[in-house]
Amino acid sequence: MKEVKILNIGVVGLGFIGELHARIWDEIPNANLVAVTDINSERAREIAERYGCKCYSNYFQMLEDNDIEAVDICVPEEYHVETAVAAARAQKHILIEKPIAKTYEEAIKIVSAAERAGVRLMVAHVLRFDPRYVQLHDRIAKGELGEAVHVRVRRNNPWCTPNRLNGRISILHYLGVHDIDIMRWYVGSKVNRVYAQKVSKVNKERGCEDAVYVIFTFANGAIGLLELSWALPLSLPSGIYATAEFVGTKGAGYVEILSQGLNVYLENGVIYPDTLHWPEVNGRITGDLRDELEHFADAILNSKEFIVPTPDA
């Protein structure tokens, strides 16, 4: 029987995504959730009791835990630099939620700290694990669709998202990093020129954009259009309406995400539940996010290349 290697991991930050990560680490076979930490000590204690692990209210204390080999950083973006640099200095491998940072200079600080410490760093870009986006990319990479002519990507959310974030972060950092990464991944070229416009009406009081439109000119001559919005009504049946279109010299490919094959009709509305990102199936989390975390553990344990190269992030 093949021996299963185990990565001992700690999670920093137990908000919506951090709690999901903690649960998945507890469930997957190639990882052991050693500890969780959050500034809300009661929340940290509650989640630690749920998964039978240690809890800390200070991540510096958690980083002193010799049982932990890697940390999963799920704190808000403004705390990424100090948390990641501290983790690197503590000789812990790092998985960090997107975006890596809010500025290029901050990103370089994180990358440099990991390189100096000799630890590995992966940025969690979950669409690199979404079979819809991945299958289109693989056909592009094989040359089936020819040379890139134009690409168009859309990611629209209801206004509950910026309401929850309350102006803490731009739509470009929170949502746009997914799609800018996908566009560059598909086109296979650097961006030479960018033009963008924004509008703010629905979310004006929250101090953030409703929508941003961006036109890209790539070094290989292709052009791209990015549409981002989080001004949609709360009646949207799905929490997201996303599309990706690639047109090449030999063919075209399209990703459409609204209904995902499951539609639920209730007395007061319609719901299109998520079936791929992190759905719960038979009592456990499946989908893209689980695949992402399993891949990180596997890459660390077996010295494999990351699916998300840090320079791309």
Short mmCIF file of N, CA, C and O in Angstrom, two decimals, residues 147-208:
data_model
loop_
_atom_site.label_atom_id
_atom_site.label_comp_id
_atom_site.label_asym_id
_atom_site.label_seq_id
_atom_site.Cartn_x
_atom_site.Cartn_y
_atom_site.Cartn_z
N GLU A 147 -3.84 31.16 -32.71
CA GLU A 147 -3.24 32.31 -32.03
C GLU A 147 -4.33 33.22 -31.47
O GLU A 147 -5.38 33.42 -32.09
N ALA A 148 -4.08 33.78 -30.29
CA ALA A 148 -5.07 34.64 -29.64
C ALA A 148 -5.37 35.88 -30.48
O ALA A 148 -4.45 36.57 -30.93
N VAL A 149 -6.66 36.15 -30.68
CA VAL A 149 -7.12 37.36 -31.36
C VAL A 149 -7.70 38.32 -30.31
O VAL A 149 -7.25 39.45 -30.17
N HIS A 150 -8.73 37.84 -29.60
CA HIS A 150 -9.26 38.66 -28.51
C HIS A 150 -9.85 37.77 -27.42
O HIS A 150 -10.25 36.63 -27.66
N VAL A 151 -9.87 38.32 -26.21
CA VAL A 151 -10.39 37.61 -25.04
C VAL A 151 -11.28 38.57 -24.26
O VAL A 151 -10.98 39.77 -24.16
N ARG A 152 -12.38 38.03 -23.72
CA ARG A 152 -13.31 38.87 -22.92
C ARG A 152 -13.71 38.08 -21.68
O ARG A 152 -14.11 36.92 -21.78
N VAL A 153 -13.57 38.72 -20.52
CA VAL A 153 -13.87 38.05 -19.26
C VAL A 153 -14.79 38.94 -18.42
O VAL A 153 -14.59 40.16 -18.35
N ARG A 154 -15.78 38.32 -17.81
CA ARG A 154 -16.76 39.05 -16.98
C ARG A 154 -16.86 38.37 -15.63
O ARG A 154 -16.85 37.15 -15.52
N ARG A 155 -16.98 39.20 -14.56
CA ARG A 155 -17.26 38.68 -13.21
C ARG A 155 -18.17 39.69 -12.51
O ARG A 155 -17.75 40.78 -12.15
N ASN A 156 -19.43 39.32 -12.34
CA ASN A 156 -20.43 40.21 -11.75
C ASN A 156 -21.01 39.59 -10.48
O ASN A 156 -21.38 38.41 -10.48
N ASN A 157 -21.09 40.38 -9.43
CA ASN A 157 -21.64 39.94 -8.15
C ASN A 157 -22.76 40.88 -7.70
O ASN A 157 -22.79 42.05 -8.11
N PRO A 158 -23.63 40.44 -6.82
CA PRO A 158 -24.61 41.35 -6.22
C PRO A 158 -23.93 42.30 -5.22
O PRO A 158 -22.80 42.06 -4.78
N TRP A 159 -24.64 43.36 -4.85
CA TRP A 159 -24.03 44.38 -4.02
C TRP A 159 -23.84 43.96 -2.56
O TRP A 159 -23.23 44.70 -1.77
N CYS A 160 -24.28 42.76 -2.20
CA CYS A 160 -24.02 42.30 -0.83
C CYS A 160 -22.52 42.12 -0.58
O CYS A 160 -22.06 42.24 0.56
N THR A 161 -21.75 41.85 -1.64
CA THR A 161 -20.31 41.66 -1.47
C THR A 161 -19.61 42.95 -1.02
O THR A 161 -18.94 42.96 0.01
N PRO A 162 -19.76 44.08 -1.75
CA PRO A 162 -19.12 45.30 -1.26
C PRO A 162 -19.74 45.80 0.04
O PRO A 162 -19.07 46.47 0.83
N ASN A 163 -21.01 45.47 0.27
CA ASN A 163 -21.64 45.86 1.53
C ASN A 163 -20.94 45.18 2.71
O ASN A 163 -20.68 45.80 3.75
N ARG A 164 -20.60 43.91 2.53
CA ARG A 164 -19.88 43.17 3.58
C ARG A 164 -18.46 43.71 3.75
O ARG A 164 -17.96 43.81 4.88
N LEU A 165 -17.82 44.06 2.65
CA LEU A 165 -16.44 44.55 2.71
C LEU A 165 -16.35 46.01 3.13
O LEU A 165 -15.30 46.46 3.60
N ASN A 166 -17.44 46.76 2.93
CA ASN A 166 -17.56 48.15 3.41
C ASN A 166 -16.40 49.04 2.96
O ASN A 166 -15.80 49.78 3.74
N GLY A 167 -16.06 48.96 1.66
CA GLY A 167 -15.04 49.84 1.11
C GLY A 167 -13.62 49.47 1.45
O GLY A 167 -12.69 50.22 1.14
N ARG A 168 -13.40 48.30 2.05
CA ARG A 168 -12.06 47.90 2.49
C ARG A 168 -11.11 47.64 1.34
O ARG A 168 -9.89 47.82 1.47
N ILE A 169 -11.65 47.24 0.18
CA ILE A 169 -10.79 46.83 -0.92
C ILE A 169 -11.48 47.10 -2.25
O ILE A 169 -12.72 47.04 -2.33
N SER A 170 -10.71 47.37 -3.27
CA SER A 170 -11.25 47.64 -4.60
C SER A 170 -11.76 46.37 -5.26
O SER A 170 -11.27 45.27 -4.99
N ILE A 171 -12.72 46.53 -6.14
CA ILE A 171 -13.22 45.40 -6.93
C ILE A 171 -12.11 44.78 -7.77
O ILE A 171 -12.11 43.57 -8.02
N LEU A 172 -11.13 45.58 -8.18
CA LEU A 172 -10.02 45.06 -8.97
C LEU A 172 -9.17 44.08 -8.17
O LEU A 172 -8.70 43.08 -8.69
N HIS A 173 -8.95 44.38 -6.89
CA HIS A 173 -8.16 43.49 -6.06
C HIS A 173 -8.97 42.27 -5.63
O HIS A 173 -8.46 41.15 -5.61
N TYR A 174 -10.24 42.48 -5.28
CA TYR A 174 -11.03 41.40 -4.69
C TYR A 174 -11.53 40.41 -5.74
O TYR A 174 -11.48 39.21 -5.54
N LEU A 175 -12.04 40.93 -6.86
CA LEU A 175 -12.57 40.07 -7.92
C LEU A 175 -11.66 40.03 -9.14
O LEU A 175 -11.43 38.98 -9.73
N GLY A 176 -11.13 41.18 -9.52
CA GLY A 176 -10.44 41.30 -10.79
C GLY A 176 -9.18 40.47 -10.91
O GLY A 176 -8.79 40.07 -12.02
N VAL A 177 -8.53 40.16 -9.77
CA VAL A 177 -7.30 39.36 -9.85
C VAL A 177 -7.57 38.00 -10.48
O VAL A 177 -6.70 37.45 -11.17
N HIS A 178 -8.76 37.43 -10.24
CA HIS A 178 -9.11 36.16 -10.87
C HIS A 178 -9.02 36.28 -12.39
O HIS A 178 -8.40 35.46 -13.07
N ASP A 179 -9.66 37.30 -12.91
CA ASP A 179 -9.88 37.39 -14.35
C ASP A 179 -8.69 37.95 -15.11
O ASP A 179 -8.45 37.57 -16.26
N ILE A 180 -7.94 38.84 -14.47
CA ILE A 180 -6.70 39.31 -15.10
C ILE A 180 -5.73 38.14 -15.23
O ILE A 180 -5.06 37.98 -16.26
N ASP A 181 -5.68 37.30 -14.21
CA ASP A 181 -4.83 36.11 -14.28
C ASP A 181 -5.30 35.18 -15.40
O ASP A 181 -4.49 34.67 -16.18
N ILE A 182 -6.60 34.96 -15.51
CA ILE A 182 -7.13 34.08 -16.56
C ILE A 182 -6.82 34.64 -17.95
O ILE A 182 -6.42 33.90 -18.87
N MET A 183 -7.00 35.95 -18.13
CA MET A 183 -6.73 36.55 -19.44
C MET A 183 -5.27 36.36 -19.85
O MET A 183 -4.98 35.96 -20.98
N ARG A 184 -4.35 36.63 -18.93
CA ARG A 184 -2.92 36.48 -19.25
C ARG A 184 -2.58 35.01 -19.48
O ARG A 184 -1.77 34.67 -20.34
N TRP A 185 -3.21 34.13 -18.72
CA TRP A 185 -2.99 32.68 -18.84
C TRP A 185 -3.45 32.19 -20.22
O TRP A 185 -2.77 31.41 -20.87
N TYR A 186 -4.60 32.66 -20.65
CA TYR A 186 -5.14 32.26 -21.95
C TYR A 186 -4.33 32.84 -23.11
O TYR A 186 -4.00 32.13 -24.07
N VAL A 187 -4.04 34.12 -23.04
CA VAL A 187 -3.36 34.79 -24.16
C VAL A 187 -1.88 34.40 -24.21
O VAL A 187 -1.28 34.37 -25.28
N GLY A 188 -1.29 34.10 -23.05
CA GLY A 188 0.10 33.69 -23.02
C GLY A 188 1.06 34.81 -23.34
O GLY A 188 2.10 34.59 -23.96
N SER A 189 0.71 36.02 -22.91
CA SER A 189 1.52 37.18 -23.25
C SER A 189 1.39 38.24 -22.16
O SER A 189 0.38 38.30 -21.45
N LYS A 190 2.42 39.06 -22.04
CA LYS A 190 2.35 40.18 -21.11
C LYS A 190 1.45 41.28 -21.66
O LYS A 190 1.16 41.34 -22.86
N VAL A 191 1.01 42.16 -20.75
CA VAL A 191 0.17 43.29 -21.13
C VAL A 191 1.05 44.51 -21.38
O VAL A 191 1.90 44.85 -20.57
N ASN A 192 0.85 45.15 -22.53
CA ASN A 192 1.62 46.35 -22.87
C ASN A 192 0.90 47.64 -22.51
O ASN A 192 1.54 48.64 -22.18
N ARG A 193 -0.44 47.62 -22.59
CA ARG A 193 -1.18 48.86 -22.39
C ARG A 193 -2.54 48.56 -21.77
O ARG A 193 -3.16 47.54 -22.06
N VAL A 194 -2.99 49.47 -20.91
CA VAL A 194 -4.27 49.30 -20.22
C VAL A 194 -5.04 50.61 -20.24
O VAL A 194 -4.46 51.69 -20.05
N TYR A 195 -6.33 50.52 -20.51
CA TYR A 195 -7.22 51.68 -20.37
C TYR A 195 -8.43 51.23 -19.55
O TYR A 195 -8.99 50.16 -19.79
N ALA A 196 -8.83 52.03 -18.56
CA ALA A 196 -9.93 51.62 -17.68
C ALA A 196 -10.83 52.79 -17.31
O ALA A 196 -10.38 53.94 -17.26
N GLN A 197 -12.10 52.47 -17.08
CA GLN A 197 -13.06 53.43 -16.54
C GLN A 197 -13.89 52.74 -15.47
O GLN A 197 -14.10 51.53 -15.50
N LYS A 198 -14.36 53.56 -14.51
CA LYS A 198 -15.18 53.03 -13.43
C LYS A 198 -16.42 53.91 -13.25
O LYS A 198 -16.49 55.05 -13.72
N VAL A 199 -17.41 53.34 -12.54
CA VAL A 199 -18.61 54.08 -12.20
C VAL A 199 -19.01 53.71 -10.78
O VAL A 199 -18.77 52.57 -10.34
N SER A 200 -19.58 54.66 -10.04
CA SER A 200 -19.99 54.39 -8.66
C SER A 200 -21.30 55.11 -8.38
O SER A 200 -21.34 56.33 -8.25
N LYS A 201 -22.38 54.34 -8.31
CA LYS A 201 -23.71 54.85 -7.98
C LYS A 201 -24.34 54.03 -6.86
O LYS A 201 -24.65 54.53 -5.79
N VAL A 202 -24.50 52.73 -7.12
CA VAL A 202 -25.10 51.84 -6.12
C VAL A 202 -24.25 51.79 -4.86
O VAL A 202 -24.76 51.80 -3.74
N ASN A 203 -22.92 51.75 -5.04
CA ASN A 203 -22.00 51.59 -3.91
C ASN A 203 -21.27 52.88 -3.54
O ASN A 203 -20.25 52.83 -2.86
N LYS A 204 -21.80 54.00 -3.97
CA LYS A 204 -21.13 55.28 -3.73
C LYS A 204 -20.94 55.54 -2.24
O LYS A 204 -19.86 55.96 -1.80
N GLU A 205 -21.96 55.28 -1.44
CA GLU A 205 -21.86 55.52 0.01
C GLU A 205 -20.88 54.56 0.67
O GLU A 205 -20.40 54.85 1.77
N ARG A 206 -20.61 53.45 0.05
CA ARG A 206 -19.65 52.49 0.61
C ARG A 206 -18.22 52.83 0.20
O ARG A 206 -17.27 52.16 0.61
N GLY A 207 -18.07 53.86 -0.63
CA GLY A 207 -16.74 54.32 -1.02
C GLY A 207 -16.03 53.41 -1.99
O GLY A 207 -14.79 53.35 -2.00
N CYS A 208 -16.79 52.71 -2.83
CA CYS A 208 -16.14 51.81 -3.79
C CYS A 208 -16.87 51.83 -5.12
O CYS A 208 -17.97 52.38 -5.25
#
